[in-house]
Structure formats: C-alpha cells, structure tokens
Amino acid sequence: MRVVLLGPPGAGKGSLAGLLKEKYHLAHISTGDMLREEIKKGTALGVEIKNLIASGALVSDELVTKLVEQRITSGQDLQNGYMLDGYPRTVKQAQDLDMILAKAQAPLDFALNMDADPDLILRRLTGRRVCRKCGAIFHMINHPPKKSAVCDICSGELYQRTDDNEETIKARMKVYVESTQPIIDYYGRQNRLKKLDGNLETVDLADELAAMLK
Ligand code: AMP
C-alpha cells in the first residue's frame, strides 16, 4: 500500500504513521524527519533548512522532491509499501510525485486527508515531545512518558521541536492553508482521496482506516 497522509500540522499524521508502521510494516517516510537529519549534519544547506523550519516556511520543492525520489527509488524497506508524511506540501510536489511514481510504475493507492480543529492542533503541538533516538511521539498531558523526558520505548531523550511554539505554529498553519490545502482538491478531482477525522485519537484513527480498507 502506498499512501500520502494529508492534513494540517498536528492532525496526527506522524502518530498514525508510527502505529501503522508497527501494525502493517509500512515504511514511514517523513520529509520533516529527513530535513531534521540534514540539519544534524551541520552543513551550509543544513543551516539554511534550519532557519526555514524555525520560521515555519517551506523548504524548496526541488530539494524536498530530490530527497523523496532518492528514498522511494532506493529504499530496501518498502516491500509492504509506505506512508508519506509531510509530502507533498504543494501542488507542484504532488505533480512531481505522480511523475516519479509513474516512472517507477508504482502509483499511489490513495491520499488520506485528516483535518482537526485549530484549538486541538495548538494543544497537541505545544504539548508534543519527540524522542531524539527513535522518533516516538508523546504528549505532556494526553500521552505522557512514564519517566519525565525519557522515551518509554528506547529510553532516548525527549525534546520539544523548535517549531512547536505558538508563534511558529500560527505561521505553519498559514502556510498550510495557502500552499498545502489545494492538494486536497488535486487528489479529490482524481478520485484518489479518502478522509478521516483528525480530531480522533490515533488508535481510533487506525481502526477507522482498517474498516475503510476492508
Ligand atoms: P513536519 O515535520 O512535517 O511538520 O515538517 C517540519 C518542517 O519541515 C515544515 O514546517 C517545513 O519547514 C519543512 N518541510 C517538511 N516537509 C516539507 C515539504 N514537503 N516541503 C517543504 N518543506 C517541508
């Protein structure tokens, strides 16, 4: 199964992908994670990316599409399919992805849109903590770790993303509405869109998806 996860920041795309990875062994391809890896390398490109992410702006279509193309065409772990999380984020990226997948003769099965209420998004993102080592996602109130700042799964250190503050979240939401939301119509017009309620908890989302796919 090859799926694109769509929806605003905080709709639960990463959490759902984490759960489906465990359950169905689908690879979780997150462009945000790939870009944060690039930042860790400390290159000039990494610094440029860091500043863009910190401001809530998008990284260039060319750069992100190149990263995705490399990952999709050379991944050894994609036998069961994958979920693209955070890509595409512009209509241009959606078109480029279709071209890449047509060339590989491995088209998408569908795009899954998850929308959530703005207040809930803000609460989810400001309370979110992420494991530095395995990427597991926690929430200080809804899903707190057993030990403060320590990952339940791998004992890695939990941290708060620099872009998970109120000001940057507002900027990311604006970018989402202007640049990313039009993709929903792009897939809708081609009858490739499914929808889930992003206000639901992750386990319920996974159940709804399983029922939808039966
Ligand atoms: P995410 O982890 O998906 O919330 O992404 C964090 C940040 O990485 C975004 O706010 C963007 O700055 C950047 N980013 C991630 N994916 C993309 C993409 N497909 N196109 C452009 N920028 C991206």
XYZ file of C-alpha atoms and ligand atoms in Angstrom:
237
model
C 0.000 0.000 0.000
C 1.377 3.398 -0.986
C -0.352 6.270 0.775
C 0.053 10.014 1.170
C -1.034 11.422 4.559
C -2.514 14.895 4.262
C -3.692 17.347 6.890
C -2.524 20.346 8.912
C 0.363 20.123 11.376
C -0.949 18.392 14.493
C -3.659 16.388 12.704
C -1.909 13.206 13.845
C -0.179 12.121 10.616
C 3.092 11.168 12.313
C 1.382 9.337 15.181
C -0.839 7.366 12.799
C 2.141 6.520 10.601
C 4.063 5.301 13.665
C 1.207 2.987 14.617
C 0.666 1.650 11.081
C 4.384 1.020 10.757
C 4.195 -1.285 13.762
C 0.929 -2.933 12.695
C 1.367 -3.375 8.947
C 5.121 -2.857 8.483
C 4.564 0.081 6.194
C 7.590 2.350 5.965
C 7.095 5.818 7.449
C 8.642 8.437 5.181
C 8.592 11.855 6.841
C 10.185 14.722 4.937
C 10.297 16.735 8.175
C 12.426 13.971 9.753
C 14.640 13.792 6.657
C 15.213 17.547 6.771
C 15.982 17.452 10.505
C 18.594 14.741 9.740
C 20.118 17.097 7.158
C 20.302 19.837 9.808
C 22.217 17.490 12.141
C 24.995 17.207 9.543
C 25.776 20.884 10.191
C 26.332 21.718 6.507
C 25.557 25.125 4.940
C 22.441 23.545 3.461
C 21.517 22.289 6.934
C 21.751 25.808 8.359
C 19.536 27.143 5.558
C 16.950 24.421 6.242
C 17.114 25.077 9.991
C 16.242 28.746 9.521
C 13.336 27.950 7.194
C 11.879 25.352 9.561
C 12.286 27.662 12.556
C 10.238 30.335 10.763
C 7.520 27.886 9.696
C 8.246 28.405 5.975
C 8.606 25.635 3.413
C 11.881 24.297 2.058
C 12.152 24.410 -1.762
C 10.135 21.943 -3.830
C 13.290 20.878 -5.711
C 15.235 19.926 -2.598
C 12.416 18.035 -0.900
C 11.396 16.190 -4.064
C 15.000 15.121 -4.614
C 15.136 13.660 -1.098
C 11.826 11.834 -1.600
C 12.789 10.477 -5.008
C 16.052 9.077 -3.615
C 14.221 7.488 -0.685
C 11.408 5.972 -2.769
C 13.589 4.599 -5.534
C 16.381 3.169 -3.395
C 14.638 2.111 -0.168
C 15.199 -1.508 0.850
C 12.347 -1.421 3.340
C 9.455 -0.599 1.038
C 8.194 -4.114 0.131
C 4.953 -3.621 2.087
C 4.537 -0.061 0.901
C 4.894 3.257 2.669
C 3.157 6.285 4.097
C 4.401 9.673 3.003
C 4.045 12.086 5.922
C 4.519 15.800 5.200
C 4.987 15.329 1.470
C 3.595 16.563 -0.868
C 3.049 20.008 0.643
C 2.437 21.947 -2.601
C 0.549 21.104 -5.791
C 3.899 21.154 -7.633
C 5.206 18.462 -5.265
C 2.040 16.394 -5.808
C 2.522 16.601 -9.582
C 6.219 15.722 -9.338
C 5.407 12.774 -7.075
C 2.923 11.440 -9.631
C 5.605 11.660 -12.313
C 8.196 9.864 -10.185
C 5.733 7.091 -9.310
C 4.527 6.733 -12.912
C 8.143 6.234 -13.990
C 8.568 3.595 -11.285
C 5.239 2.001 -12.301
C 4.176 2.103 -8.667
C 1.343 4.649 -8.349
C -0.209 5.802 -5.090
C -3.178 3.845 -3.790
C -4.787 6.943 -2.266
C -4.269 10.145 -0.318
C -5.706 10.211 3.185
C -6.809 13.586 4.475
C -7.095 14.183 8.215
C -8.431 17.513 9.415
C -8.599 18.684 13.026
C -9.901 21.711 14.955
C -7.419 24.618 15.310
C -7.657 24.695 19.151
C -6.913 20.997 19.368
C -4.000 21.372 16.939
C -2.472 24.102 19.114
C -2.830 21.997 22.277
C -1.401 18.919 20.585
C 1.621 20.695 19.130
C 2.567 22.800 22.151
C 2.417 19.680 24.366
C 4.218 17.406 21.906
C 7.546 15.821 22.801
C 9.590 13.667 20.418
C 12.238 11.030 21.105
C 15.619 12.082 19.745
C 16.607 8.447 19.199
C 13.580 6.573 17.784
C 11.219 9.421 16.844
C 8.339 8.197 19.051
C 5.791 10.910 19.781
C 4.481 11.748 23.267
C 2.222 14.451 24.713
C 2.757 16.012 28.120
C -0.951 15.649 29.007
C -2.603 13.153 26.638
C 0.220 10.628 26.372
C 2.943 11.449 28.912
C 6.078 9.323 29.166
C 6.380 7.156 32.310
C 9.591 8.962 33.266
C 9.872 12.679 32.586
C 11.766 13.480 29.345
C 12.650 9.796 28.764
C 11.231 7.689 25.910
C 9.182 4.673 27.120
C 10.282 2.664 24.093
C 14.054 3.159 23.782
C 14.979 5.355 26.797
C 16.102 8.086 24.399
C 15.861 11.741 25.393
C 12.563 13.518 24.668
C 12.713 17.031 23.256
C 10.366 19.767 22.113
C 10.691 20.722 18.430
C 11.818 24.334 17.940
C 8.856 24.934 15.611
C 6.296 23.664 18.163
C 5.800 27.093 19.746
C 2.642 29.169 19.392
C 4.081 31.802 17.038
C 5.627 29.310 14.603
C 2.565 27.052 14.746
C 0.457 30.017 13.527
C 2.921 30.617 10.669
C 2.839 26.899 9.750
C -0.972 26.921 9.717
C -0.975 29.918 7.352
C 1.452 28.142 5.017
C -0.718 25.031 5.238
C -3.876 26.900 4.180
C -2.152 28.766 1.351
C 0.152 26.116 -0.108
C -0.897 22.678 1.076
C -4.688 22.687 1.318
C -5.116 22.972 -2.502
C -3.634 19.460 -2.745
C -6.827 18.063 -1.208
C -8.712 19.204 -4.328
C -5.922 17.892 -6.551
C -6.452 14.331 -5.258
C -10.212 14.796 -4.850
C -10.687 15.698 -8.510
C -8.902 12.487 -9.451
C -10.998 10.357 -7.066
C -7.925 9.391 -5.080
C -8.943 10.956 -1.754
C -10.100 9.301 1.473
C -10.918 11.191 4.669
C -10.557 10.577 8.395
C -11.443 12.782 11.344
C -8.122 14.066 12.700
C -9.830 15.050 15.976
C -9.872 11.352 16.904
C -7.155 9.656 18.942
C -4.547 7.700 16.961
C -5.836 4.220 17.881
C -9.348 5.179 16.759
C -7.962 6.604 13.529
C -6.172 3.322 12.830
C -9.406 1.364 13.485
C -11.389 3.644 11.161
C -8.767 3.244 8.476
C -8.796 -0.550 8.819
C -12.618 -0.536 8.486
C -12.375 1.724 5.445
C -9.937 -0.617 3.728
C -11.984 -3.813 4.300
P 6.926 18.354 9.649
O 7.872 17.533 10.470
O 6.237 17.575 8.563
O 5.956 19.147 10.498
O 7.827 19.428 8.874
C 8.588 20.397 9.586
C 9.054 21.473 8.628
O 9.906 20.902 7.611
C 7.953 22.189 7.831
O 7.343 23.230 8.581
C 8.750 22.712 6.647
O 9.549 23.821 7.016
C 9.710 21.543 6.357
N 9.106 20.576 5.414
C 8.732 19.295 5.687
N 8.222 18.696 4.604
C 8.262 19.619 3.611
C 7.851 19.614 2.250
N 7.271 18.551 1.705
N 8.052 20.740 1.516
C 8.636 21.824 2.057
N 9.022 21.919 3.335
C 8.846 20.819 4.125
